[in-house]
Structure formats: structure tokens, C-alpha cells
Amino acid sequence: MKPLLLRCGWIARMTFLEAVRQRFFAFLIVLGAAMVLSSVAFRFLDFGHGELKFIADFGFGGMFLFGSILAVVMTAQLFFAEMDNRTALTLLAKPLSRAEFLIGKFFGVWMILGLFVIILSALLGLVLWARAQELSLLAEQSGRVAPDFSISGLSIFALLQWLRLSVVAAIVLAIAAAARTFLFAVILGALTVVAGQLQWIAQDVLLKPTESVVYKSILWLTSRILPNLQQFNIGDALVLDSGTVAMSSIGWVILSGLLYASAYLLLGALVFRRREI
Amino acid sequence: MNSAISVRHLTKDFKIGLRGLKLRAVDDLSLEIPRGQVYGLLGPNGCGKSTTLKIILGLVSGTTGEINILGFPSATAEARRRTGFLPEAPYFHKFLSGRELVRYCAQLSGVPAVKMDDAVDSALELAAMTEASSRRIGTYSKGMLQRIGLAQAIVHDPELVILDEPTAGVDPVGAAAIGRMIRAMRDQGKTVVLCSHLLGQVEQVCDRVAIMDHGRLVLEGRVDEVLAQRDRHLMTIEGLTPEARLAAESTLAAHGARVTSVTHPRRSLEELFRELVTGSRDA
Ligand SMILES: Nc1ncnc2c1ncn2[C@@H]1O[C@H](COP(=O)(O)OP(=O)(O)O)[C@@H](O)[C@H]1O
Ligand SMILES: [Mg+2]
């Protein structure tokens, strides 16, 4: 058990080192940061939640968009770099199982996604805090209630985003394990993310009594296979109205995220076992 | 059990195209590769050498056939623990230094932490890469890439070393150095299997060869037996005058022998090159 974890760890470490020095990663961090910071330029001066909400939404949007791009493209890129450059040939000739290789890749990506989320969340927290200070000063002068936001809510949100991106990475890895080309994996991965984001619509349709049974069963099946990625985006409620989200529902979101990530990783490992290197 | 590798009736079909068209890369190949020797798998480009090695290592699965490595059924982790592999035209993470790569491979091969530094040092030493080991792989020449590839293949002290075209793209001086490393491995008791299309170099290194063509085995045996023409002899004579030649020919004719050709012995261009050029800059 220990050598197995060690081998996964070595692969993950190397994957992370490879990813973290890529310009693409720095580029997405810069774009995300620019998005977070640019929200400061807009000032509504309504002394209230409106402005903090605007800043937070901008930050969430940046993390969501660039994080998704990072999770899809970087995961596929790191996988196909090993295949196309034939470094996998060297590594898989070692006493290392295919599953260990894939799991190592996953955790390498997982670390890079964590770094991305932590950097942007910290920046967002800083911007929110600075603006909240200013606003509360103004509110005091005019005798209104000072707006506030929740740091712990922001931390939970960051954790959920990290988990959401990890689920995406696991799905992309499973697709890549079966795909011939990088481009195919990226396109199918991106489509899956969009579908996962819209998955809740399918759940709504399922509740309608009018639709046909065939249509409904297809929908039911796809909505089981695809995770509901929208459920991770509860940033507003967590950060600005702390206390309105029940801990149990956060627990369920985390549990389902972990289950989906593991299931896709397992599927990827099974597919990858039969791949010719 | 005596063989390092035994391949029985191995066939590999690649599916190409959507219509189920098949390309037979290896065709009913059977080999017994003995332990403790340098074994050369020879043949033209595309004859199935690399495919055979990949199947032996379990990187690609054979269509039919049976393989044993060091007494283990094909490509178990246990078999791979005792095997080292240098792929064709090797490519490694460019951002690593040579030493970091060899260490990474040692970690994946299960070299225990206490032996790590010694194992890495001696692998680098054998591959003559100690000096360049702190440079980034991105800056290596082709010869150095092959040698660092050799180092990563042997860092866990495997019994069996499999090398795919170890001298391809390397100049003759570098190739001769790699040849010496291969013989050093054999002298340590390792079995070395290499494949190549550069026959001149292989001849000097291998104890035994198999020649493949279109996925089939066409010839197999000890190098000296395969190459010797037992009914022909070669004499090298100094100061041969036309009269002496006539006299010799008539004496030989009296004994029923016949001179079929008289030429000047030639050095190979490669020998000449090695004599004139003292070493590559990176050697
Ligand atoms: N993954 C693959 N898919 C389809 N054909 C392949 C694949 N790999 C090798 N081949 C074909 O198999 C034959 C043998 O290739 P290979 O073993 O690489 O030859 P060698 O190493 O002797 O030069 C070639 O005709 C090659 O085109
Ligand atoms: Mg080849």
C-alpha cells in the first residue's frame, strides 16, 4: 500500500512541476486576477450589499470560467504530453501500474487546480475586505448598517470550486484515456462541462408529467452519468448571506463531488489499462 | 527458466483505418534469448523490432502468442522490476536535470531511499553522464540523451536491459562509447537485448543476433557462426609482386584451390573516423 501511494505521489509531483511552469497556467491566473481586480473599478456607492455582491460575482465568474478552461485544457494537455512525447513509454516500462500512473496524473492536476483556486480566492477575499472597510466607514458616517461578507463562507466556496474543478479533471482524464487526440479530448471535455452545468435543467424536466417515457429515461440516465456542476456554485449564499446554506446540504454536495470524481477516475483507469502506448 | 526472454509464436496485428484493415507488424515470431549475453534484434525500419520489444514489456498487447520474461509470465510488475528499458529516440521532461530524471526513475522503480544516492551515482557513472548530470535535459545533445536514457534504464540494477536503437542518431565515437557501456553491463552479468538497423555497430557488440524482415524471423544464431563463410578464406599479404602472385596461384591450383578475388584490405570509414576524431565534445 505504501509503495503504491509513493509511486502515485512521485507521478503527481512531477505532473505538478510540469504544469506549474507552463505559461498557460500563469496566463489563466493573470486573467482571473485581472477579472477580480477590475470589479473594483465599478463603484455604485449604494453603501450596501450591491457593490460587494458585484465584486464577489465577478470573482466567482473569473474562477468559474478560467478554472474550467484550466481543468479541461491542462488535464488533457498533461496527459497527451506524456503520450505524444513518449515519456509514458519510459515510465510505464517501470514497475508502475497504469492505474497508478493515471491517479498520479489526477493528483498532479488536483494540486495545480488547488493552487489556482487558492490564489484567486485569496485575492478576492482581499479585494472584498478592502472594499468592505471603505464601505463601512461611509455607512457609519451616514448612519446606515455596514455591509459585511463571510471569510469562512469564502473558504467553503473555494473548497467547493476546487472540488468542482477536480470532478471536471477526473472526467477529462477518463475521456483522454480513451481518446486518440488532444483536440478530441478537449472538445468532448468542454461539452461535458457545459452539459454538467445545465444538468439541473434535465432534472426539472423530469418533474414534468407531460413528457414521454423514452425521453424521460434518456434524460434520467444522462443526468445520473453527468454530475450536476451547478450545485457547486453557491458562492453568493455562502459569502454574502452566511448562515443561509445548511451545512448538511454542503456535505451532500461534497459527498457527491467525491463520488463522481472517484467513479470517473476508476473508469479512466479501466479504459487506460487496455490502451496501447 | 534458462532463457531471459522466451517468445513463442507471437503475432501482432495493428488495426489501421476504420474498415478493420489490419497490418501485421509481427508474424509468428519465436525467440529464446539466453541470459548473460548481448542479443541483437536486427532488421530494416518497420520490420517490427520496436513492436516486439513493446509487447515484451507489456506496453502493447500481442494478438496471439506467449511471452515469458525471467521466468515470469509477460509484463507483470515483478518482471518489470527486473527489467530496464530505453525507448527508441527517447524523450524526457526537458525541465529536469539529468540527475533529477534518473532519481525520478529510480523512485518509480522502487529503489529504497537509503540506496538512492548510490544507485543514481553509479548509473550516471556507467553512462558517463556524471559531469553533465546537473544540466537540464533540454540542453543535451542526441548522444547525451541516449546515455541519460541508458542511466535511467539501469538505475534500479535490473537483470535484463532492453534497448531500442541505442545508437541511432549518435556519431561513431559516441556509438562506440555506448557499445562499451553495453559490454560493461554484460560483464556485470546482465542480459542486454538491443535492436538496431545499424548493422556495423551491432556486429561489434552482440554475442547473438536475430534478423527480422516483415515481422518474420529470417535468421538467428551466434554472430561469429552467422557471419563466417567456412568455405572461404582471407589472407593478408605484404610485398606481393606480380611474379609472386602468379607463383602462389599456380601452387594453390596444384592443390585444387582457386583464388577468386584479390583486393586491397580496406579500413571501414568508421574505423578511419574513429582514428582521426578523438571524441565528441559532449563525450
Ligand atoms: N500503433 C501502431 N499502429 C499502426 N501501425 C503501427 C503501430 N506501431 C507500429 N506500426 C507498424 O508496424 C510496423 C512495425 O513497426 P516497428 O515495430 O516500429 O518497426 P521497427 O522498430 O522495426 O522499425 C510498421 O509498419 C509500423 O508502421
Ligand atoms: Mg523501431
Coordinates of C-alpha atoms and ligand atoms in Angstrom, one line a residue:
Chain A
M1 CA 0.0 0.0 0.0
K2 CA 2.8 2.4 0.9
P3 CA 4.9 1.9 -2.2
L4 CA 1.7 2.4 -4.3
L5 CA 1.0 5.7 -2.7
L6 CA 4.6 6.7 -3.1
R7 CA 4.6 6.0 -6.8
C8 CA 1.3 7.9 -7.3
G9 CA 2.9 10.7 -5.3
W10 CA 6.0 10.8 -7.5
I11 CA 3.9 11.0 -10.6
A12 CA 1.7 13.7 -9.1
R13 CA 4.7 15.7 -8.0
M14 CA 6.3 15.6 -11.5
T15 CA 2.9 16.4 -13.1
F16 CA 2.5 19.4 -10.9
L17 CA 6.1 20.6 -11.5
E18 CA 5.4 20.3 -15.2
A19 CA 2.1 22.2 -15.1
V20 CA 3.2 25.0 -12.7
R21 CA 5.9 26.2 -15.0
Q22 CA 3.6 26.4 -18.1
R23 CA 2.9 29.8 -19.4
F24 CA -0.7 28.7 -19.9
F25 CA -1.2 28.4 -16.2
A26 CA 0.3 31.8 -15.5
F27 CA -1.8 33.3 -18.2
L28 CA -5.1 32.0 -16.7
I29 CA -4.0 33.1 -13.2
V30 CA -3.4 36.6 -14.6
L31 CA -6.7 36.7 -16.5
G32 CA -8.6 35.5 -13.4
A33 CA -6.8 38.0 -11.2
A34 CA -7.5 40.8 -13.7
M35 CA -11.2 39.9 -13.6
V36 CA -11.2 40.0 -9.8
L37 CA -9.4 43.3 -9.7
S38 CA -11.3 45.0 -12.5
S39 CA -14.5 44.7 -10.4
V40 CA -13.1 47.4 -8.1
A41 CA -13.3 49.9 -10.9
F42 CA -17.1 49.8 -10.7
R43 CA -18.4 51.7 -7.7
F44 CA -22.1 52.1 -7.2
L45 CA -21.9 54.0 -3.9
D46 CA -25.1 52.5 -2.6
F47 CA -23.3 51.7 0.6
G48 CA -24.5 48.2 0.6
H49 CA -24.5 44.7 -0.4
G50 CA -25.0 45.6 -4.0
E51 CA -21.4 46.5 -4.5
L52 CA -19.8 43.7 -2.6
K53 CA -22.1 41.3 -4.5
F54 CA -20.9 42.7 -7.7
I55 CA -17.2 42.2 -6.7
A56 CA -17.9 38.7 -5.5
D57 CA -19.8 37.7 -8.6
F58 CA -17.0 39.0 -10.8
G59 CA -14.6 36.9 -8.8
F60 CA -16.7 33.8 -8.9
G61 CA -17.2 34.3 -12.6
G62 CA -13.5 34.5 -13.2
M63 CA -12.7 31.5 -11.1
F64 CA -15.5 29.6 -12.8
L65 CA -14.6 30.4 -16.3
F66 CA -10.8 30.3 -16.2
G67 CA -10.9 27.4 -13.7
S68 CA -13.0 25.4 -16.1
I69 CA -10.7 26.2 -19.0
L70 CA -7.7 25.2 -16.8
A71 CA -9.3 22.0 -15.7
V72 CA -10.2 20.9 -19.2
V73 CA -7.2 22.0 -21.2
M74 CA -4.5 21.4 -18.7
T75 CA -5.7 17.9 -17.8
A76 CA -5.8 16.9 -21.4
Q77 CA -2.5 18.6 -22.2
L78 CA -0.7 16.9 -19.4
F79 CA -2.0 13.5 -20.4
F80 CA -1.3 13.8 -24.1
A81 CA 2.1 15.4 -23.5
E82 CA 3.2 12.1 -21.9
M83 CA 1.6 10.1 -24.7
D84 CA 2.8 12.1 -27.6
N85 CA 6.3 12.8 -26.3
R86 CA 6.5 9.1 -25.5
T87 CA 7.6 9.9 -21.9
A88 CA 4.9 7.5 -20.9
L89 CA 6.8 4.7 -22.7
T90 CA 9.7 5.2 -20.3
L91 CA 7.5 5.5 -17.2
L92 CA 5.1 2.6 -17.9
A93 CA 8.0 0.2 -18.6
K94 CA 8.8 0.7 -14.9
P95 CA 7.1 -1.4 -12.2
L96 CA 4.2 1.0 -12.1
S97 CA 0.6 0.1 -12.9
R98 CA -1.5 2.0 -15.4
A99 CA -3.9 2.9 -12.6
E100 CA -1.1 4.4 -10.5
F101 CA 0.0 6.5 -13.5
L102 CA -3.4 7.9 -14.1
I103 CA -4.1 8.5 -10.4
G104 CA -0.8 10.2 -10.1
K105 CA -1.7 12.4 -13.1
F106 CA -5.0 13.3 -11.5
F107 CA -3.5 14.4 -8.2
G108 CA -0.9 16.5 -10.1
V109 CA -3.7 18.3 -11.8
W110 CA -5.6 18.4 -8.5
M111 CA -2.7 20.3 -6.9
I112 CA -2.5 22.8 -9.7
L113 CA -6.2 23.4 -9.5
G114 CA -5.9 23.9 -5.8
L115 CA -3.2 26.5 -6.3
F116 CA -5.3 28.3 -8.9
V117 CA -8.4 28.4 -6.6
I118 CA -6.3 29.4 -3.5
I119 CA -4.6 32.3 -5.3
L120 CA -7.8 33.7 -6.8
S121 CA -9.8 33.2 -3.6
A122 CA -7.2 34.9 -1.5
L123 CA -7.2 37.8 -4.0
L124 CA -10.9 38.0 -4.0
G125 CA -11.0 37.9 -0.2
L126 CA -8.5 40.8 -0.1
V127 CA -10.5 42.9 -2.5
L128 CA -13.8 42.2 -0.7
W129 CA -12.2 43.1 2.7
A130 CA -10.6 46.3 1.5
R131 CA -13.9 47.5 -0.1
A132 CA -16.0 46.4 2.9
Q133 CA -13.7 48.6 5.2
E134 CA -14.3 51.6 2.9
L135 CA -18.0 51.0 2.7
S136 CA -18.5 50.5 6.4
L137 CA -16.7 53.8 7.1
L138 CA -19.1 55.5 4.7
A139 CA -22.0 53.7 6.3
E140 CA -21.0 54.9 9.7
Q141 CA -20.9 58.5 8.6
S142 CA -24.4 58.3 7.2
G143 CA -25.7 56.2 10.0
R144 CA -26.6 53.0 8.0
V145 CA -25.9 49.4 8.5
A146 CA -22.4 48.4 7.3
P147 CA -22.2 45.7 4.7
D148 CA -20.3 42.6 5.5
F149 CA -19.1 39.3 4.0
S150 CA -18.1 36.0 5.4
I151 CA -14.4 34.8 5.2
S152 CA -15.4 31.3 6.3
G153 CA -18.1 31.3 3.6
L154 CA -15.4 32.3 1.1
S155 CA -13.2 29.4 2.2
I156 CA -16.0 26.9 1.8
F157 CA -16.8 28.4 -1.6
A158 CA -13.1 27.9 -2.6
L159 CA -13.2 24.3 -1.4
L160 CA -16.3 23.7 -3.4
Q161 CA -14.8 25.2 -6.5
W162 CA -11.7 23.1 -6.1
L163 CA -13.9 20.0 -5.8
R164 CA -15.9 21.1 -8.9
L165 CA -12.7 21.5 -10.9
S166 CA -11.4 18.2 -9.7
V167 CA -14.6 16.4 -10.9
V168 CA -14.1 18.1 -14.3
A169 CA -10.4 17.0 -14.3
A170 CA -11.4 13.4 -13.5
I171 CA -14.0 13.4 -16.3
V172 CA -11.5 14.8 -18.8
L173 CA -8.9 12.3 -17.7
A174 CA -11.3 9.4 -18.4
I175 CA -12.1 10.9 -21.8
A176 CA -8.4 11.4 -22.5
A177 CA -7.6 7.8 -21.6
A178 CA -9.9 6.6 -24.4
A179 CA -9.3 9.4 -26.9
R180 CA -6.8 9.4 -29.7
T181 CA -6.1 13.1 -29.9
F182 CA -5.7 16.0 -27.6
L183 CA -8.2 18.1 -29.5
F184 CA -10.9 15.5 -29.3
A185 CA -10.4 15.2 -25.5
V186 CA -10.6 19.0 -25.1
I187 CA -13.8 19.4 -27.2
L188 CA -15.6 16.5 -25.6
G189 CA -14.4 17.6 -22.1
A190 CA -15.7 21.1 -22.7
L191 CA -19.0 19.8 -23.9
T192 CA -19.3 17.7 -20.8
V193 CA -18.7 20.7 -18.6
V194 CA -21.4 22.6 -20.4
A195 CA -23.8 19.7 -20.1
G196 CA -22.9 19.2 -16.4
Q197 CA -23.6 22.9 -15.8
L198 CA -27.0 22.5 -17.4
Q199 CA -27.8 19.2 -15.9
W200 CA -30.2 20.6 -13.4
I201 CA -32.5 21.6 -16.3
A202 CA -32.9 17.9 -17.1
Q203 CA -33.8 17.3 -13.5
D204 CA -36.5 20.0 -13.9
V205 CA -37.9 18.4 -17.0
L206 CA -38.0 15.0 -15.2
L207 CA -40.5 16.5 -12.8
K208 CA -43.0 17.4 -15.5
P209 CA -45.7 14.8 -16.0
T210 CA -46.3 15.6 -19.7
E211 CA -43.1 14.3 -21.3
S212 CA -42.8 10.9 -22.9
V213 CA -41.3 8.0 -21.0
V214 CA -38.5 7.3 -23.5
Y215 CA -37.4 10.9 -23.4
K216 CA -37.5 10.9 -19.7
S217 CA -35.5 7.8 -19.3
I218 CA -32.8 9.1 -21.6
L219 CA -32.7 12.3 -19.6
W220 CA -32.7 10.3 -16.3
L221 CA -29.7 8.3 -17.5
T222 CA -27.6 11.2 -18.7
S223 CA -28.4 13.2 -15.5
R224 CA -27.1 10.3 -13.5
I225 CA -23.9 9.9 -15.6
L226 CA -23.2 13.6 -15.6
P227 CA -22.6 15.4 -12.3
N228 CA -24.7 18.5 -11.6
L229 CA -21.9 21.0 -11.7
Q230 CA -24.2 23.9 -11.0
Q231 CA -24.6 22.7 -7.4
F232 CA -21.1 23.9 -6.5
N233 CA -21.9 27.5 -7.4
I234 CA -23.4 28.7 -4.2
G235 CA -20.9 31.4 -3.7
D236 CA -23.4 34.3 -3.3
A237 CA -25.2 32.5 -0.5
L238 CA -22.0 31.4 1.3
V239 CA -20.1 34.6 1.1
L240 CA -22.7 37.3 1.4
D241 CA -25.6 35.7 3.3
S242 CA -23.7 33.4 5.6
G243 CA -25.9 31.1 7.5
T244 CA -28.5 30.7 4.8
V245 CA -26.8 27.5 3.5
A246 CA -27.3 24.4 5.7
M247 CA -24.2 22.5 6.5
S248 CA -25.9 19.3 5.6
S249 CA -26.5 20.4 2.0
I250 CA -22.9 21.4 1.7
G251 CA -22.0 18.0 3.0
W252 CA -24.1 16.4 0.3
V253 CA -22.5 18.5 -2.5
I254 CA -19.1 17.5 -1.2
L255 CA -20.0 13.8 -1.0
S256 CA -21.5 13.7 -4.5
G257 CA -18.4 15.5 -5.8
L258 CA -16.1 13.0 -4.3
L259 CA -18.2 10.1 -5.6
Y260 CA -18.3 11.4 -9.1
A261 CA -14.5 12.1 -9.1
S262 CA -13.7 8.6 -7.9
A263 CA -16.1 7.0 -10.3
Y264 CA -14.6 8.8 -13.3
L265 CA -11.1 8.1 -12.1
L266 CA -11.9 4.4 -11.8
L267 CA -13.5 4.4 -15.3
G268 CA -10.4 6.2 -16.7
A269 CA -8.1 3.6 -15.1
L270 CA -10.1 0.7 -16.6
V271 CA -10.0 2.3 -20.0
F272 CA -6.3 3.2 -19.8
R273 CA -5.3 -0.4 -18.9
R274 CA -6.1 -1.5 -22.4
R275 CA -4.5 1.4 -24.2
E276 CA -1.5 0.7 -26.4
I277 CA 1.3 3.1 -25.6
Chain B
M1 CA 13.7 -20.8 -16.9
N2 CA 17.1 -20.7 -18.6
S3 CA 16.1 -18.0 -21.0
A4 CA 15.9 -14.3 -20.1
I5 CA 13.1 -13.9 -22.6
S6 CA 11.2 -16.5 -24.4
V7 CA 8.7 -15.5 -27.1
R8 CA 6.5 -18.2 -28.6
H9 CA 4.5 -17.8 -31.8
L10 CA 4.0 -14.1 -31.3
T11 CA 1.8 -12.3 -33.8
K12 CA 0.7 -8.7 -33.7
D13 CA -1.9 -7.1 -36.0
F14 CA -2.5 -3.4 -35.8
K15 CA -5.9 -2.2 -36.9
I16 CA -5.5 0.6 -39.3
G17 CA -8.3 2.6 -40.7
L18 CA -12.0 2.3 -39.9
R19 CA -12.8 -0.6 -42.1
G20 CA -10.9 -3.1 -39.9
L21 CA -7.9 -3.2 -42.2
K22 CA -5.1 -4.9 -40.5
L23 CA -1.3 -4.5 -40.6
R24 CA 0.7 -7.5 -39.5
A25 CA 3.7 -6.0 -37.7
V26 CA 4.9 -9.2 -36.1
D27 CA 4.3 -12.6 -37.8
D28 CA 4.6 -15.8 -35.8
L29 CA 7.9 -14.9 -34.1
S30 CA 9.6 -17.3 -31.8
L31 CA 12.8 -16.4 -29.9
E32 CA 14.7 -17.8 -27.0
I33 CA 17.0 -15.1 -25.6
P34 CA 19.7 -16.6 -23.3
R35 CA 20.8 -15.0 -20.1
G36 CA 24.1 -13.1 -19.7
Q37 CA 24.6 -12.2 -23.3
V38 CA 24.1 -9.3 -25.6
Y39 CA 21.4 -10.1 -28.0
G40 CA 20.7 -8.1 -31.2
L41 CA 17.4 -7.9 -32.9
L42 CA 18.2 -6.6 -36.4
G43 CA 16.2 -5.6 -39.4
P44 CA 15.2 -2.8 -41.7
N45 CA 13.0 0.1 -40.5
G46 CA 9.4 -1.0 -40.0
C47 CA 10.1 -4.7 -39.7
G48 CA 8.6 -5.0 -36.3
K49 CA 11.6 -4.7 -33.9
S50 CA 10.1 -1.9 -31.7
T51 CA 6.7 -3.5 -31.7
T52 CA 8.3 -6.8 -30.5
L53 CA 10.1 -5.1 -27.6
K54 CA 7.0 -3.1 -26.6
I55 CA 5.0 -6.4 -26.5
I56 CA 7.7 -8.0 -24.4
L57 CA 7.4 -5.1 -21.9
G58 CA 3.6 -5.1 -21.9
L59 CA 3.3 -1.6 -23.4
V60 CA 1.4 -3.1 -26.3
S61 CA -0.5 -6.4 -26.2
G62 CA 0.2 -9.1 -28.7
T63 CA -2.6 -10.5 -30.8
T64 CA -1.6 -14.1 -30.2
G65 CA 1.4 -15.8 -28.7
E66 CA 3.1 -16.3 -25.4
I67 CA 5.9 -14.4 -23.6
N68 CA 8.0 -15.1 -20.6
I69 CA 10.5 -12.7 -19.0
L70 CA 12.9 -14.0 -16.5
G71 CA 10.5 -16.8 -15.7
F72 CA 7.6 -14.5 -15.2
P73 CA 4.5 -14.5 -17.4
S74 CA 4.6 -11.5 -19.7
A75 CA 4.9 -8.0 -18.3
T76 CA 3.9 -8.4 -14.6
A77 CA 5.1 -5.6 -12.3
E78 CA 7.5 -8.2 -10.9
A79 CA 9.1 -8.8 -14.4
R80 CA 9.3 -5.1 -15.0
R81 CA 11.1 -4.5 -11.7
R82 CA 13.9 -6.7 -13.0
T83 CA 13.9 -5.0 -16.4
G84 CA 15.2 -1.7 -17.7
F85 CA 14.1 -0.1 -20.9
L86 CA 15.4 2.6 -23.2
P87 CA 12.8 3.5 -25.7
E88 CA 13.5 4.5 -29.3
A89 CA 14.5 8.2 -29.8
P90 CA 14.0 8.8 -26.1
Y91 CA 12.5 12.0 -24.8
F92 CA 12.3 13.1 -21.2
H93 CA 10.9 16.0 -19.3
K94 CA 13.1 18.9 -20.6
F95 CA 12.9 20.9 -17.4
L96 CA 14.6 18.2 -15.3
S97 CA 18.3 17.9 -14.9
G98 CA 19.8 14.5 -15.8
R99 CA 20.3 13.6 -12.2
E100 CA 16.7 14.5 -11.4
L101 CA 15.4 12.3 -14.2
V102 CA 17.5 9.3 -13.1
R103 CA 16.3 9.9 -9.5
Y104 CA 12.7 10.1 -10.6
C105 CA 13.0 6.8 -12.5
A106 CA 14.8 5.2 -9.5
Q107 CA 11.9 6.2 -7.3
L108 CA 9.3 4.8 -9.7
S109 CA 11.3 1.6 -9.9
G110 CA 11.2 1.1 -6.2
V111 CA 14.8 1.8 -5.3
P112 CA 14.7 2.2 -1.5
A113 CA 15.6 5.7 -0.1
V114 CA 18.7 4.6 1.7
K115 CA 20.3 3.3 -1.6
M116 CA 19.0 6.1 -3.7
D117 CA 22.1 8.3 -3.9
D118 CA 24.5 5.4 -4.6
A119 CA 22.2 3.9 -7.3
V120 CA 21.8 7.3 -9.1
D121 CA 25.6 8.0 -8.9
S122 CA 26.6 4.6 -10.2
A123 CA 24.1 4.7 -13.1
L124 CA 25.3 8.1 -14.1
E125 CA 28.9 6.9 -13.8
L126 CA 28.3 3.9 -16.0
A127 CA 26.6 6.1 -18.6
A128 CA 29.5 8.6 -18.4
M129 CA 26.9 11.3 -17.5
T130 CA 28.2 12.3 -14.1
E131 CA 29.7 15.6 -15.4
A132 CA 26.6 16.7 -17.3
S133 CA 24.2 15.4 -14.7
S134 CA 23.3 18.8 -13.3
R135 CA 22.5 20.3 -16.7
R136 CA 18.9 20.5 -17.9
I137 CA 17.9 17.7 -20.3
G138 CA 16.7 20.3 -22.8
T139 CA 20.3 21.3 -23.4
Y140 CA 21.6 17.7 -24.1
S141 CA 22.9 16.5 -27.4
K142 CA 21.5 13.4 -29.0
G143 CA 24.3 11.2 -27.7
M144 CA 23.8 12.5 -24.2
L145 CA 20.1 11.9 -24.4
Q146 CA 20.8 8.3 -25.3
R147 CA 23.2 8.0 -22.4
I148 CA 21.0 9.5 -19.8
G149 CA 18.3 7.2 -21.2
L150 CA 20.7 4.3 -20.5
A151 CA 21.3 5.6 -17.0
Q152 CA 17.6 5.7 -16.2
A153 CA 17.2 2.2 -17.6
I154 CA 19.8 0.7 -15.3
V155 CA 19.4 2.7 -12.1
H156 CA 17.5 0.0 -10.3
D157 CA 20.1 -2.6 -11.2
P158 CA 17.9 -4.8 -13.5
E159 CA 18.9 -8.3 -14.6
L160 CA 17.6 -7.6 -18.1
V161 CA 18.2 -4.4 -20.1
I162 CA 16.2 -3.7 -23.2
L163 CA 17.5 -1.0 -25.6
D164 CA 15.6 0.2 -28.6
E165 CA 18.1 1.7 -31.2
P166 CA 20.6 2.8 -28.5
T167 CA 22.9 4.3 -31.1
A168 CA 20.5 5.8 -33.6
G169 CA 21.5 9.4 -34.4
V170 CA 24.7 9.1 -32.4
D171 CA 28.1 9.7 -34.1
P172 CA 30.5 6.8 -34.4
V173 CA 32.7 7.9 -31.4
G174 CA 29.6 8.2 -29.2
A175 CA 28.2 4.9 -30.6
A176 CA 31.5 3.1 -29.7
A177 CA 31.2 4.5 -26.2
I178 CA 27.7 3.2 -25.9
G179 CA 28.9 -0.1 -27.2
R180 CA 31.5 -0.2 -24.4
M181 CA 28.8 0.6 -21.8
I182 CA 26.7 -2.3 -23.2
R183 CA 29.6 -4.7 -22.8
A184 CA 30.2 -3.4 -19.3
M185 CA 26.6 -4.3 -18.4
R186 CA 27.1 -7.8 -19.8
D187 CA 30.3 -8.1 -17.8
Q188 CA 28.2 -7.3 -14.7
G189 CA 26.1 -10.3 -15.6
K190 CA 23.1 -8.5 -17.1
T191 CA 21.3 -9.7 -20.2
V192 CA 21.1 -7.0 -22.8
V193 CA 18.7 -7.1 -25.7
L194 CA 19.0 -4.3 -28.2
C195 CA 17.5 -3.7 -31.6
S196 CA 19.1 -1.7 -34.4
H197 CA 19.3 -1.2 -38.1
L198 CA 22.9 -0.1 -37.9
L199 CA 24.5 -3.5 -38.5
G200 CA 28.1 -2.5 -38.4
Q201 CA 27.8 -1.3 -34.8
V202 CA 25.8 -4.2 -33.7
E203 CA 28.3 -6.7 -35.1
Q204 CA 30.9 -5.5 -32.6
V205 CA 28.7 -5.6 -29.6
C206 CA 26.4 -8.6 -29.9
D207 CA 27.0 -12.2 -29.0
R208 CA 23.9 -13.4 -30.7
V209 CA 21.6 -11.9 -33.3
A210 CA 18.2 -12.4 -34.8
I211 CA 17.3 -10.9 -38.1
M212 CA 13.8 -9.9 -38.9
D213 CA 12.1 -9.0 -42.1
H214 CA 8.4 -8.0 -42.4
G215 CA 7.7 -9.2 -38.9
R216 CA 9.2 -12.7 -39.5
L217 CA 12.4 -14.2 -38.2
V218 CA 14.7 -14.9 -41.1
L219 CA 18.0 -15.9 -39.3
E220 CA 19.1 -16.5 -35.7
G221 CA 22.4 -17.5 -34.2
R222 CA 25.8 -16.6 -32.7
V223 CA 27.4 -13.7 -34.5
D224 CA 30.6 -15.5 -35.5
E225 CA 28.7 -18.5 -36.8
V226 CA 26.2 -16.4 -38.7
L227 CA 28.9 -14.4 -40.3
A228 CA 31.7 -16.9 -41.0
Q229 CA 31.9 -18.2 -44.6
R230 CA 33.5 -21.5 -43.8
D231 CA 34.4 -22.3 -47.4
R232 CA 36.2 -19.0 -48.0
H233 CA 39.5 -17.7 -46.5
L234 CA 41.1 -14.4 -46.4
M235 CA 44.9 -13.8 -46.4
T236 CA 46.6 -10.5 -45.9
I237 CA 49.9 -10.4 -47.7
E238 CA 52.7 -7.8 -47.6
G239 CA 55.1 -7.1 -50.6
L240 CA 53.2 -9.1 -53.2
T241 CA 54.9 -8.8 -56.6
P242 CA 53.1 -10.0 -59.8
E243 CA 55.6 -12.9 -60.1
A244 CA 54.9 -14.0 -56.5
R245 CA 51.2 -13.8 -57.1
L246 CA 51.5 -16.0 -60.2
A247 CA 53.6 -18.5 -58.4
A248 CA 51.2 -18.6 -55.5
E249 CA 48.2 -19.0 -57.7
S250 CA 49.8 -22.0 -59.6
T251 CA 50.8 -23.6 -56.3
L252 CA 47.3 -23.2 -55.0
A253 CA 45.9 -24.6 -58.3
A254 CA 48.1 -27.6 -57.9
H255 CA 46.3 -28.3 -54.6
G256 CA 42.9 -27.9 -56.1
A257 CA 42.2 -24.4 -54.6
R258 CA 41.3 -21.3 -56.6
V259 CA 41.9 -17.6 -56.0
T260 CA 38.5 -15.9 -56.6
S261 CA 39.5 -12.3 -55.8
V262 CA 42.5 -10.2 -54.9
T263 CA 41.8 -6.8 -53.4
H264 CA 43.5 -4.4 -51.0
P265 CA 42.2 -4.6 -47.5
R266 CA 40.2 -1.5 -46.6
R267 CA 39.6 0.1 -43.3
S268 CA 36.0 0.9 -42.8
L269 CA 35.2 4.6 -43.0
E270 CA 34.0 4.2 -39.4
E271 CA 37.4 2.9 -38.2
L272 CA 39.1 5.8 -40.0
F273 CA 36.7 8.3 -38.5
R274 CA 37.3 6.9 -35.0
E275 CA 41.1 7.1 -35.5
L276 CA 41.1 10.7 -36.7
V277 CA 38.5 12.1 -34.4
T278 CA 39.3 12.0 -30.8
G279 CA 35.9 12.5 -29.2
S280 CA 32.7 14.3 -29.4
R281 CA 32.6 17.5 -27.4
D282 CA 30.0 16.0 -25.2
A283 CA 31.6 12.6 -24.7
Ligands
LIG1 N1 0.5 2.0 -33.2 C1 0.6 1.5 -34.5 N2 -0.5 1.5 -35.3 C2 -0.4 1.0 -36.5 N3 0.7 0.5 -37.1 C3 1.8 0.5 -36.3 C4 1.8 1.0 -35.0 N4 3.1 0.9 -34.5 C5 3.8 0.3 -35.5 N5 3.1 0.1 -36.6 C6 3.6 -0.5 -37.8 O1 4.1 -1.7 -37.5 C7 5.3 -2.0 -38.3 C8 6.5 -2.2 -37.4 O2 6.8 -1.1 -36.7 P1 8.1 -1.0 -35.7 O3 7.9 -2.2 -34.8 O4 8.1 0.3 -35.1 O5 9.3 -1.2 -36.7 P2 10.9 -1.1 -36.4 O6 11.0 -0.8 -35.0 O7 11.4 -2.4 -36.8 O8 11.4 0.0 -37.3 C9 5.5 -0.7 -39.2 O9 5.0 -1.0 -40.5 C10 4.7 0.3 -38.5 O10 4.1 1.2 -39.4
MG2 MG 11.9 0.9 -34.1

